[in-house]
PDB file of C-alpha atoms in Angstrom:
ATOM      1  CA  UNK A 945      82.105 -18.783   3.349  1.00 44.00           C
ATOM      2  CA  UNK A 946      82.830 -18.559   7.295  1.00 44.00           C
ATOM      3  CA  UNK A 947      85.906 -20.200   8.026  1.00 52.00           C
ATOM      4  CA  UNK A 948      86.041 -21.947  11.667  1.00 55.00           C
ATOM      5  CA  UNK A 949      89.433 -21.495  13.344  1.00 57.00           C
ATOM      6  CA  UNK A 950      89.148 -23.984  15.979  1.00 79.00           C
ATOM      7  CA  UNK A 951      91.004 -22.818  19.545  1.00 88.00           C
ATOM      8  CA  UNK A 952      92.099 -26.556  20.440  1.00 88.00           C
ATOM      9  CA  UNK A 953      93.735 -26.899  16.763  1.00 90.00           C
ATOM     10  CA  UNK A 954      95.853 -23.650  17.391  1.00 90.00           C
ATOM     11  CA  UNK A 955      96.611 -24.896  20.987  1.00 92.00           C
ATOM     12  CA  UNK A 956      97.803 -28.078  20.110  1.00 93.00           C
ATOM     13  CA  UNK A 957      99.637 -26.759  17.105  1.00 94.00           C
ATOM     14  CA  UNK A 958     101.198 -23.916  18.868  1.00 94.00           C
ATOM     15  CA  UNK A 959     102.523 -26.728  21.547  1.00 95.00           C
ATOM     16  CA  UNK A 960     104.001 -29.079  18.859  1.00 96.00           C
ATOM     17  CA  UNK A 961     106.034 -25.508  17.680  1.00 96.00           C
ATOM     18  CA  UNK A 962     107.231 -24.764  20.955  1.00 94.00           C
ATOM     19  CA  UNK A 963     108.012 -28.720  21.247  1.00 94.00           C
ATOM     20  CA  UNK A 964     110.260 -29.461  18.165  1.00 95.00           C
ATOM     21  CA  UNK A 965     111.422 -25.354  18.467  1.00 94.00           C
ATOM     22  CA  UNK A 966     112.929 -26.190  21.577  1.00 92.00           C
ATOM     23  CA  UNK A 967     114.303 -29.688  21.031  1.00 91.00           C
ATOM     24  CA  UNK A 968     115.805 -28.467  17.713  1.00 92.00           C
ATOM     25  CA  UNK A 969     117.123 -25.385  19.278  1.00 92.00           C
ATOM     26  CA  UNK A 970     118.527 -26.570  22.417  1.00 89.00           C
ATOM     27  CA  UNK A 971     120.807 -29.125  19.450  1.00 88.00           C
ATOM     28  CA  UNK A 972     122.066 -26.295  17.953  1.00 89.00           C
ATOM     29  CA  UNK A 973     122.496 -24.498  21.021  1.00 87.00           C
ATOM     30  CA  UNK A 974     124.336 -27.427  22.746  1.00 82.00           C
ATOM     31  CA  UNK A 975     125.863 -28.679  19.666  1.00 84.00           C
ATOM     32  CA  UNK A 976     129.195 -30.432  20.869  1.00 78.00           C
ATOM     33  CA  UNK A 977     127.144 -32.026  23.845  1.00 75.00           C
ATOM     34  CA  UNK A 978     124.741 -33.229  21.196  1.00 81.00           C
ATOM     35  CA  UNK A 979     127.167 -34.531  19.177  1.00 79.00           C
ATOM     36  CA  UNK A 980     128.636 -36.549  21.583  1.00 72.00           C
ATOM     37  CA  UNK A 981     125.927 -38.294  22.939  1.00 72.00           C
ATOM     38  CA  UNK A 982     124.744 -39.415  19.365  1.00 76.00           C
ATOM     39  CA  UNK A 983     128.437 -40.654  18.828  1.00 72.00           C
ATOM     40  CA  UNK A 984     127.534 -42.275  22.223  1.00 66.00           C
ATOM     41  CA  UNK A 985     124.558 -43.900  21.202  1.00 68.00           C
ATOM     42  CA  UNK A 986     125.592 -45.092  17.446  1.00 68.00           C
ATOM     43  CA  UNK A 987     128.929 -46.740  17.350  1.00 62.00           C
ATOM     44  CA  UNK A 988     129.094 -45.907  13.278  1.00 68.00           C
ATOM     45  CA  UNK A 989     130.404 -42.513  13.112  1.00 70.00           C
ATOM     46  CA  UNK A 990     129.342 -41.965   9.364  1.00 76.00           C
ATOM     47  CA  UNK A 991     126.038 -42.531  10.247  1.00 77.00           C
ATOM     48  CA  UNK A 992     126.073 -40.396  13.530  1.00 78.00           C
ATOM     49  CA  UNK A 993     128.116 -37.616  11.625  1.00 82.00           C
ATOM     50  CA  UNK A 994     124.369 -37.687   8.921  1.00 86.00           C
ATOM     51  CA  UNK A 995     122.560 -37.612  12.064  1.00 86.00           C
ATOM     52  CA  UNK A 996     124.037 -34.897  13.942  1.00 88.00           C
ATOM     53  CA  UNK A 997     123.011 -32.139  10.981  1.00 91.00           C
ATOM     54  CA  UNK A 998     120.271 -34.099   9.809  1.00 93.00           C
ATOM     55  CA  UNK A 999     118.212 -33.968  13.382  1.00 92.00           C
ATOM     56  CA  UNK A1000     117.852 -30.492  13.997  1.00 93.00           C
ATOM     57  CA  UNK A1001     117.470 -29.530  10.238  1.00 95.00           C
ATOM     58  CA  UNK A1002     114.462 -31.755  10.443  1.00 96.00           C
ATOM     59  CA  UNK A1003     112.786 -30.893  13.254  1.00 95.00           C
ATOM     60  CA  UNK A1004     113.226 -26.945  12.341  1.00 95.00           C
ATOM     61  CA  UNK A1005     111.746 -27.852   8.839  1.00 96.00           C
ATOM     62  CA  UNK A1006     108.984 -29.739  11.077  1.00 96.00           C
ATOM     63  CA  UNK A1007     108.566 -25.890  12.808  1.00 96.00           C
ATOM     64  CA  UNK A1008     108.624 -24.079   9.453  1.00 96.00           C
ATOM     65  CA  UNK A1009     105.659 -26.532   7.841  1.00 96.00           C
ATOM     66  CA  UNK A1010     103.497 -26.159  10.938  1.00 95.00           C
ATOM     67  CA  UNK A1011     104.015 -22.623  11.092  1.00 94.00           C
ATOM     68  CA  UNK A1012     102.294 -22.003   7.218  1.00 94.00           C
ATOM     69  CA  UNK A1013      98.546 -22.214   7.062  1.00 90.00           C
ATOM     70  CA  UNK A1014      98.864 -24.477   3.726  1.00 92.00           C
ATOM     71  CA  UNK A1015     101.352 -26.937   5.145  1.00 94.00           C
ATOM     72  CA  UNK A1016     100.049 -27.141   8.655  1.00 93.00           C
ATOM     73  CA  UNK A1017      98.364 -30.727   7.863  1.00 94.00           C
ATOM     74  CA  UNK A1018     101.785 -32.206   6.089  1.00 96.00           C
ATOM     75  CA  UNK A1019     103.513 -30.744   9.559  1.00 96.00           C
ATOM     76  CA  UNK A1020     101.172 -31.999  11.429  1.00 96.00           C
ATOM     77  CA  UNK A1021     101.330 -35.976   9.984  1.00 97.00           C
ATOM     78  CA  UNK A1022     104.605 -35.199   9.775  1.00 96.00           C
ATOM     79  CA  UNK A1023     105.384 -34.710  13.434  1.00 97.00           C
ATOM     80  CA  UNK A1024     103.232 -37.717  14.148  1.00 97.00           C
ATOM     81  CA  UNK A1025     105.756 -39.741  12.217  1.00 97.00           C
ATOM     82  CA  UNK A1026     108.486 -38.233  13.983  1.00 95.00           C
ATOM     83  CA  UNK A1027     106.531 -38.347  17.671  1.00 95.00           C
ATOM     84  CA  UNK A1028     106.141 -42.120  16.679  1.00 96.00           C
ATOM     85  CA  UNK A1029     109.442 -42.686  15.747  1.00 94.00           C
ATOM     86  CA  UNK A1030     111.026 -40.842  19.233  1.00 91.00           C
ATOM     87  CA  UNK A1031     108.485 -43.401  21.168  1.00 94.00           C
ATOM     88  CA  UNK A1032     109.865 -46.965  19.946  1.00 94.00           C
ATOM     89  CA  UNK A1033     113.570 -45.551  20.474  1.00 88.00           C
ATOM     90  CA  UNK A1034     112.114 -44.854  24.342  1.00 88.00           C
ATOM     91  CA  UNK A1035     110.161 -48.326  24.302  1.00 90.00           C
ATOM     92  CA  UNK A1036     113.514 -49.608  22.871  1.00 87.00           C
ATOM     93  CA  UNK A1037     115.575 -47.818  25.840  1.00 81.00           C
ATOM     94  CA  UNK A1038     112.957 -48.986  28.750  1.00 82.00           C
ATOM     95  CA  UNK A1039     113.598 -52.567  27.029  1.00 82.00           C
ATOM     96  CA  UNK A1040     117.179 -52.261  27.542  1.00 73.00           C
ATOM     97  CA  UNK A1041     118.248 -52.472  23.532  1.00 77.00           C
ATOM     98  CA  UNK A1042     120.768 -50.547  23.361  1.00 69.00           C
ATOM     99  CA  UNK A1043     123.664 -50.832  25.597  1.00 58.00           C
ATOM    100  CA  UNK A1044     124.324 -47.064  25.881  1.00 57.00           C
ATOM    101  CA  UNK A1045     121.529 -44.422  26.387  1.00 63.00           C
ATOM    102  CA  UNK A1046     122.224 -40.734  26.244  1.00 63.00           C
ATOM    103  CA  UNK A1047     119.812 -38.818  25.757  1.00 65.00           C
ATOM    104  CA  UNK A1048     119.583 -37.468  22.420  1.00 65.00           C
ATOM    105  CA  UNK A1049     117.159 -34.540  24.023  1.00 68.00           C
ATOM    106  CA  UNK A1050     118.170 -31.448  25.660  1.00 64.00           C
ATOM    107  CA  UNK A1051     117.366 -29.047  28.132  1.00 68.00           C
ATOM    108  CA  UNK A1052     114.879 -29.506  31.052  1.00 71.00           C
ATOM    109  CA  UNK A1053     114.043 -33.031  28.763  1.00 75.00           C
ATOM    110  CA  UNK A1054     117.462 -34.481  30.064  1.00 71.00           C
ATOM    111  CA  UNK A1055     116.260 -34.396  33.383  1.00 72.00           C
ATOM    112  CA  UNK A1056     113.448 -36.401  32.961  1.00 76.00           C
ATOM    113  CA  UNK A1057     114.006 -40.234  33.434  1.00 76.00           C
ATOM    114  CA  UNK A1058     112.967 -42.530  30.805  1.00 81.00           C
ATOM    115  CA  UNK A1059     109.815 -43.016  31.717  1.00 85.00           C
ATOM    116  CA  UNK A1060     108.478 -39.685  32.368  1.00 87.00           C
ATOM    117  CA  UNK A1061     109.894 -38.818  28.748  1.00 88.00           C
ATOM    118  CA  UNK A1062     107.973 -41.784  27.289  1.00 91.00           C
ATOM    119  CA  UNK A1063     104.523 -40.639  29.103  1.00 93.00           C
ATOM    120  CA  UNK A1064     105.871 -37.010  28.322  1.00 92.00           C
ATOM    121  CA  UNK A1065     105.920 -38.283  24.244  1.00 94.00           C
ATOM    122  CA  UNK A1066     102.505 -40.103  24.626  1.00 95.00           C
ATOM    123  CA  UNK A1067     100.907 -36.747  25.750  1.00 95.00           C
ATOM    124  CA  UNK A1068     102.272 -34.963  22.635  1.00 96.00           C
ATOM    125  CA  UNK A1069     101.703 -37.706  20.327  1.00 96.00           C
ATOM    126  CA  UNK A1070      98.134 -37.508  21.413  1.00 96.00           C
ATOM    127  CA  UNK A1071      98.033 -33.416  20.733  1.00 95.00           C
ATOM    128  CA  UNK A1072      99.208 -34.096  18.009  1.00 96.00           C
ATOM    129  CA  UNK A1073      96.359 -36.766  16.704  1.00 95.00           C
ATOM    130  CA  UNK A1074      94.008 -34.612  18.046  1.00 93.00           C
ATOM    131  CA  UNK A1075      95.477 -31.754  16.123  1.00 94.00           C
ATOM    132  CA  UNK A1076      94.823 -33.664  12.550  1.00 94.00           C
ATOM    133  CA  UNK A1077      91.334 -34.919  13.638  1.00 93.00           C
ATOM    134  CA  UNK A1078      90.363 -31.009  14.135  1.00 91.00           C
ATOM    135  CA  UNK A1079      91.969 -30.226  10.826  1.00 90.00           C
ATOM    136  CA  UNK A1080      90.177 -32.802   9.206  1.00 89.00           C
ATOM    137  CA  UNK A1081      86.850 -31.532  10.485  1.00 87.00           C
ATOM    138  CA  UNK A1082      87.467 -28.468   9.985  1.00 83.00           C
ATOM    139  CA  UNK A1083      88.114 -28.558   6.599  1.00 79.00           C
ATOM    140  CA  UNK A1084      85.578 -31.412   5.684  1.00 78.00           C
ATOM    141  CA  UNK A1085      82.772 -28.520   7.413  1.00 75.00           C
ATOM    142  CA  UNK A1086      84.718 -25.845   4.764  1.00 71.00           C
ATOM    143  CA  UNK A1087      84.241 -27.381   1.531  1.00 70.00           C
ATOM    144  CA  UNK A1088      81.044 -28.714   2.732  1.00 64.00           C
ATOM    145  CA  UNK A1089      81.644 -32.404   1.879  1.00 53.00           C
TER     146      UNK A1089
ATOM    147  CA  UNK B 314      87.031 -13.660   4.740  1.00 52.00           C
ATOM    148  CA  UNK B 315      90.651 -13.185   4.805  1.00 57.00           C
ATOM    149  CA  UNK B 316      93.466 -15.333   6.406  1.00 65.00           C
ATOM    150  CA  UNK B 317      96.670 -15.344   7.420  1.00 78.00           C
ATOM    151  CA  UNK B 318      99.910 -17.388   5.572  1.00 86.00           C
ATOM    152  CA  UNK B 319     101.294 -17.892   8.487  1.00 85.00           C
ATOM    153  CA  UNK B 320     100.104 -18.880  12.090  1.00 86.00           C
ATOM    154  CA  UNK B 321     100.968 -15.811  13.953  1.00 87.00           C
ATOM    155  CA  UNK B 322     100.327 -17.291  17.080  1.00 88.00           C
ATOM    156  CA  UNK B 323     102.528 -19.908  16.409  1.00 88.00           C
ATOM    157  CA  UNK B 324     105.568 -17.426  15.472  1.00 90.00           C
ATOM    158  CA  UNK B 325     105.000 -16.172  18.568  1.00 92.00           C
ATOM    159  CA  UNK B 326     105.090 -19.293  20.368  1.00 91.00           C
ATOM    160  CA  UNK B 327     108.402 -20.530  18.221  1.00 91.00           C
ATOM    161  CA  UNK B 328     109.978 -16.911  19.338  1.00 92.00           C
ATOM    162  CA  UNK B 329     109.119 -17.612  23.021  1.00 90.00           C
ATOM    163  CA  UNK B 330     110.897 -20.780  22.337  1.00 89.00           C
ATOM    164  CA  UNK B 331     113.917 -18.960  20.956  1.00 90.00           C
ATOM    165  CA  UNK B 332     114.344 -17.062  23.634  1.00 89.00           C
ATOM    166  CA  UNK B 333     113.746 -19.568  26.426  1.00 85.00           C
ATOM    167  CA  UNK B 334     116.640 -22.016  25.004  1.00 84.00           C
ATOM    168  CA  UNK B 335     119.119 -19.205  24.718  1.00 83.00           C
ATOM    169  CA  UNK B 336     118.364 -18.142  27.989  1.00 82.00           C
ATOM    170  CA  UNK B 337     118.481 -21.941  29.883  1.00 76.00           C
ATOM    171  CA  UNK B 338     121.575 -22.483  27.589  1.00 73.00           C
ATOM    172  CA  UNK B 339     123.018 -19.738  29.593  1.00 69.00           C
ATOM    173  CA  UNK B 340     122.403 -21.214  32.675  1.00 65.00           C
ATOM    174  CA  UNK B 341     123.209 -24.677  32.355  1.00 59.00           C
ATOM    175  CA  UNK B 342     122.065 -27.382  34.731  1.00 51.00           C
ATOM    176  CA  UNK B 343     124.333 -29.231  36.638  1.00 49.00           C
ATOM    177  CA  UNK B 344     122.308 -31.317  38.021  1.00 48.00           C
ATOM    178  CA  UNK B 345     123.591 -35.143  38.450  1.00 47.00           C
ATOM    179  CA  UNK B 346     120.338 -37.147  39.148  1.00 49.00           C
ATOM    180  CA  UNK B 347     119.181 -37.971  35.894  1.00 55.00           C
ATOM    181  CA  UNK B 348     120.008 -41.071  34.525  1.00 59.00           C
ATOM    182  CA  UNK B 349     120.454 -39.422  30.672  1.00 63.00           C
ATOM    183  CA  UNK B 350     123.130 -37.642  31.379  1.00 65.00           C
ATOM    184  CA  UNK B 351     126.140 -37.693  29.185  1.00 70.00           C
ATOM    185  CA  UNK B 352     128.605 -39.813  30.529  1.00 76.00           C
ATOM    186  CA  UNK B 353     132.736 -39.890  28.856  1.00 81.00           C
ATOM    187  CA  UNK B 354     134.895 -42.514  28.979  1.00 83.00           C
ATOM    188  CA  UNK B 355     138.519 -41.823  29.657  1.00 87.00           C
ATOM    189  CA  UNK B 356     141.730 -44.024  29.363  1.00 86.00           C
ATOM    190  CA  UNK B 357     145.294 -43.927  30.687  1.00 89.00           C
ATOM    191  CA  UNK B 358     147.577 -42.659  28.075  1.00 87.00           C
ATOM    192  CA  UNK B 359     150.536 -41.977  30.788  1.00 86.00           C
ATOM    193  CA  UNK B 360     154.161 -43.596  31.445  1.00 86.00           C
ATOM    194  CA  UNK B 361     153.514 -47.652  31.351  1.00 81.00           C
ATOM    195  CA  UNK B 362     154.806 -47.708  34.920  1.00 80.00           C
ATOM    196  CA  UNK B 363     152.728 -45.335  36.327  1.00 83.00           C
ATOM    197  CA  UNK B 364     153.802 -43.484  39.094  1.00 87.00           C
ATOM    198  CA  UNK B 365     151.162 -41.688  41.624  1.00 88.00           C
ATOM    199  CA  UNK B 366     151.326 -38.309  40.114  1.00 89.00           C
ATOM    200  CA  UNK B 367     151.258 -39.839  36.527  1.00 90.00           C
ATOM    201  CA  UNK B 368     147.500 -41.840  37.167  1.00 91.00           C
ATOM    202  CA  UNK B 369     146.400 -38.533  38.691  1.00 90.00           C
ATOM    203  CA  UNK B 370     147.522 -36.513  36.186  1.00 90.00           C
ATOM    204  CA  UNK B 371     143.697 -35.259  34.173  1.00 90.00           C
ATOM    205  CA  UNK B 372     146.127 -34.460  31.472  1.00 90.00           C
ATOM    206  CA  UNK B 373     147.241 -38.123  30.850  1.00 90.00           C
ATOM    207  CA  UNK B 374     143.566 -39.198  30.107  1.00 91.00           C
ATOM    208  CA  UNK B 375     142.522 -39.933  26.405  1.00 87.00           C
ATOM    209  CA  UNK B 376     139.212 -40.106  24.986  1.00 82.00           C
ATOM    210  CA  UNK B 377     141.148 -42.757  22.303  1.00 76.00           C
ATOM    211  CA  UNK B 378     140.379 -46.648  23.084  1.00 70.00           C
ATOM    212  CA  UNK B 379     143.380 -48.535  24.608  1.00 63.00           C
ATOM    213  CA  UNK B 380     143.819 -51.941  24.934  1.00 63.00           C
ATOM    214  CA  UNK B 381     141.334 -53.782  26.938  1.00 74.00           C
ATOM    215  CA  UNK B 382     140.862 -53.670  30.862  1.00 78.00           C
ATOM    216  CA  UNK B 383     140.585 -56.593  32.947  1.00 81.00           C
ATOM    217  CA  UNK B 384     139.682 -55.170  36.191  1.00 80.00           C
ATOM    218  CA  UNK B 385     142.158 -55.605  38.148  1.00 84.00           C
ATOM    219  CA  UNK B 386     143.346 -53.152  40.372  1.00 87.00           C
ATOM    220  CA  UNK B 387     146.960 -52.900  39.379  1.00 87.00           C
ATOM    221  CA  UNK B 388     147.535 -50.324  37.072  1.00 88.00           C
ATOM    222  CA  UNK B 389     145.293 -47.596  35.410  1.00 91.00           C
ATOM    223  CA  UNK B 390     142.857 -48.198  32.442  1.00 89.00           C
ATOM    224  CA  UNK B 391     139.639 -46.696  32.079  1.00 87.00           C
ATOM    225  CA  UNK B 392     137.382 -44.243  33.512  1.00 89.00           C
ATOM    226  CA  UNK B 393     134.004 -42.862  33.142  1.00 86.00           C
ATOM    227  CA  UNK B 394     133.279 -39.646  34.454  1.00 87.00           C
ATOM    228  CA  UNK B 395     129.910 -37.256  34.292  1.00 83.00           C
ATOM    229  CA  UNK B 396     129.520 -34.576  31.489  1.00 80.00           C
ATOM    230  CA  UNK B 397     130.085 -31.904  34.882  1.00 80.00           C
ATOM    231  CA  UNK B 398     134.062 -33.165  35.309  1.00 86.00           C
ATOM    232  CA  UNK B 399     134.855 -32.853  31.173  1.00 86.00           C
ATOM    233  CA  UNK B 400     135.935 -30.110  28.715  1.00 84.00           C
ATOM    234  CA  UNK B 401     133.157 -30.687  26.086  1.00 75.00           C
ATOM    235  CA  UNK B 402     134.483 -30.216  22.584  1.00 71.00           C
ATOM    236  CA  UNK B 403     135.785 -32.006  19.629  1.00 70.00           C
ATOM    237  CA  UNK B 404     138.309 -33.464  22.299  1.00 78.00           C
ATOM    238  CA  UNK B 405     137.158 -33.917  25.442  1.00 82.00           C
ATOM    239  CA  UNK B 406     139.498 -33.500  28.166  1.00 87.00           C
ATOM    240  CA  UNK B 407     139.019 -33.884  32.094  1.00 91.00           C
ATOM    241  CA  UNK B 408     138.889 -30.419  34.213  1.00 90.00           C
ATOM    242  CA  UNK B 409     141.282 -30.748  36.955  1.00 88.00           C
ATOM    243  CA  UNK B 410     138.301 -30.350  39.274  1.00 89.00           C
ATOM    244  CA  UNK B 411     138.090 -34.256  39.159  1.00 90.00           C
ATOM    245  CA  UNK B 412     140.704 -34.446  41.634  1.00 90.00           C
ATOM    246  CA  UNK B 413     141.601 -38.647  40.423  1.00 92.00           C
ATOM    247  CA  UNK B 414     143.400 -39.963  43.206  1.00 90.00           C
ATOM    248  CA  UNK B 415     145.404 -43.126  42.657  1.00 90.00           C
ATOM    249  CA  UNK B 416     146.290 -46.151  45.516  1.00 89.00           C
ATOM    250  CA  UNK B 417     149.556 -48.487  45.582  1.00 88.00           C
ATOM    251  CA  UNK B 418     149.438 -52.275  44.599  1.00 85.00           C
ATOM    252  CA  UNK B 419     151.901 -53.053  47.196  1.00 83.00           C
ATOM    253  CA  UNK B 420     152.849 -56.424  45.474  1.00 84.00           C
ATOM    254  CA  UNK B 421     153.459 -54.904  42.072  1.00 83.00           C
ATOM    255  CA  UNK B 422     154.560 -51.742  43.018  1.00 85.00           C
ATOM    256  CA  UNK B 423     152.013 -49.805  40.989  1.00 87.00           C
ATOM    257  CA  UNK B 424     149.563 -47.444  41.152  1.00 90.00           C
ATOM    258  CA  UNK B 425     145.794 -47.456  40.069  1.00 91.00           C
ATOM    259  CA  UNK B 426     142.877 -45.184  40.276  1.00 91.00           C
ATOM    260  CA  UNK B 427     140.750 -45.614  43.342  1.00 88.00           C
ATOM    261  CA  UNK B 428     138.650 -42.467  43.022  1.00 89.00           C
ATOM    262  CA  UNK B 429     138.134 -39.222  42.377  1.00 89.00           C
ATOM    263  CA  UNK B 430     135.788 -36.410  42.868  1.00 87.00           C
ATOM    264  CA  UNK B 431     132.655 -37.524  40.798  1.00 85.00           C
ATOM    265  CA  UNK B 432     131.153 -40.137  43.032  1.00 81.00           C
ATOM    266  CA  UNK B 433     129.684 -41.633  40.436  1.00 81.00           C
ATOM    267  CA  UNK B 434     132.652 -42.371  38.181  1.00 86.00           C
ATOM    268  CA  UNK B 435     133.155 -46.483  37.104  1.00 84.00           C
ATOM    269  CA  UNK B 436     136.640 -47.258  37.089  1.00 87.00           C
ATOM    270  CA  UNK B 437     138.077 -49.857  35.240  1.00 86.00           C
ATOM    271  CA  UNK B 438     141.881 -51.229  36.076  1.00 89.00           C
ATOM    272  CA  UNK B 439     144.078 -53.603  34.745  1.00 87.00           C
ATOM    273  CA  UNK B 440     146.685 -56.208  35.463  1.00 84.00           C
ATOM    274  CA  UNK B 441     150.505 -56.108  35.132  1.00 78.00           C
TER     275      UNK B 441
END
């Protein structure tokens, strides 16, 4: 049986890598910066203390499922989730919500303003549908249903 | 036909990543346009009556919540400075490239800050 590798579904997937690679990188990287602006952002410092570990360690997990063949669609719906989630706290920021926003991002994402970052999340979260639609196909034309 | 476990392309990709974060880590932007910039907040932990030197002294900043401010320029309170002036850490502490420089409250006899090197910093006094 022929198996289709589609070039868009390795493009798009190979972008959300390089996308939660860097963000979850750049944390570690920048790790007392990081910390501080979550401790900015959430007054409770139990929950920012979770957060500050917990953040990184999912998005590299995120990196590690779309990086296996067999867990590339859980990655995939996965990021989605987590795109999704990034979004509202932007849509939440634009709507002036919270009374102090850091940004939680790093590198050449903390220069762009808020709205650039939301458009910038859009564009990703719509790689990122894209991505699953492929997969779908993809493996609906494999097992011939 | 045969296929791979992992997405090759995509360790590639990750290990471009890698090395593009510890190289921009090494060269850090300081850039002060961006509005998500980390910003600190600093307050006076010097001599009650403060003398010149004492307000702008970096060293008698705190990162540790005082009382509260009113805004009144009269003696020091708070301050909130750009990531660019701070010691990043578990303690923050100002550089002395922030250069705070304090003015007199001629009734009062005090000093407060009225400025410093970051021309972006928010100040935040007190009264007597």
């Amino acid at each position: 049986m022929k198996i289709k590798t589609n070039i868009w579904l390795t493009y798009c997937t190979n972008a959300l890598i390089i996308l939660w690679g860097y963000t979850s990188l750049w944390k570690l990287a920048e790790f007392d910066k990081f910390k501080h602006e979550l401790y900015l952002q959430f007054s409770n410092r139990e929950f920012s203390e979770i957060f500050v570990y917990l953040l990184p360690a999912v998005e590299l997990f995120l990196v590690v499922l779309l990086l296996i063949e067999a867990t590339k669609k859980i990655g995939l719906v996965f990021s989605v989730a987590l795109l999704t989630i990034f979004t509202i706290y932007i849509v939440l920021i634009l709507s002036h919500f919270f009374r102090s926003t850091p940004c939680i991002c790093g590198g050449v994402l903390e220069l762009l303003g808020w709205k650039s970052h939301f458009f910038f999340n859009l564009f990703f979260l719509s790689l990122n549908i894209i991505a699953i639609k492929i997969l779908n196909k993809t493996r609906k034309e494999v097992t011939g249903a | 036909m045969k296929t791979n476990i992992f997405n090759l392309k995509g360790l590639l990709a990750f290990a471009f990543t890698a090395i593009l974060v510890v190289s921009m880590s090494a060269f850090k932007s300081s850039s002060e346009k961006s509005d998500k910039r980390a910003r600190y907040t600093f307050y006076y932990n010097g001599p009650l009556a403060a003398a010149q030197a004492d307000v702008e002294q970096e060293t008698n900043w705190v990162t540790t919540p005082p009382l509260s401010c009113d805004n009144v320029n009269q003696r020091p309170c708070t301050i909130e400075v750009d990531a660019n002036y701070v010691n990043t850490g578990s303690t923050p502490t100002l550089k002395s490239t922030l250069n705070i420089s304090a003015d007199l409250d001629a009734i009062h006899g005090t000093y407060f800050v009225d400025g410093s090197a970051d021309g972006s910093m928010n100040i935040t006094n007190k009264s007597n």
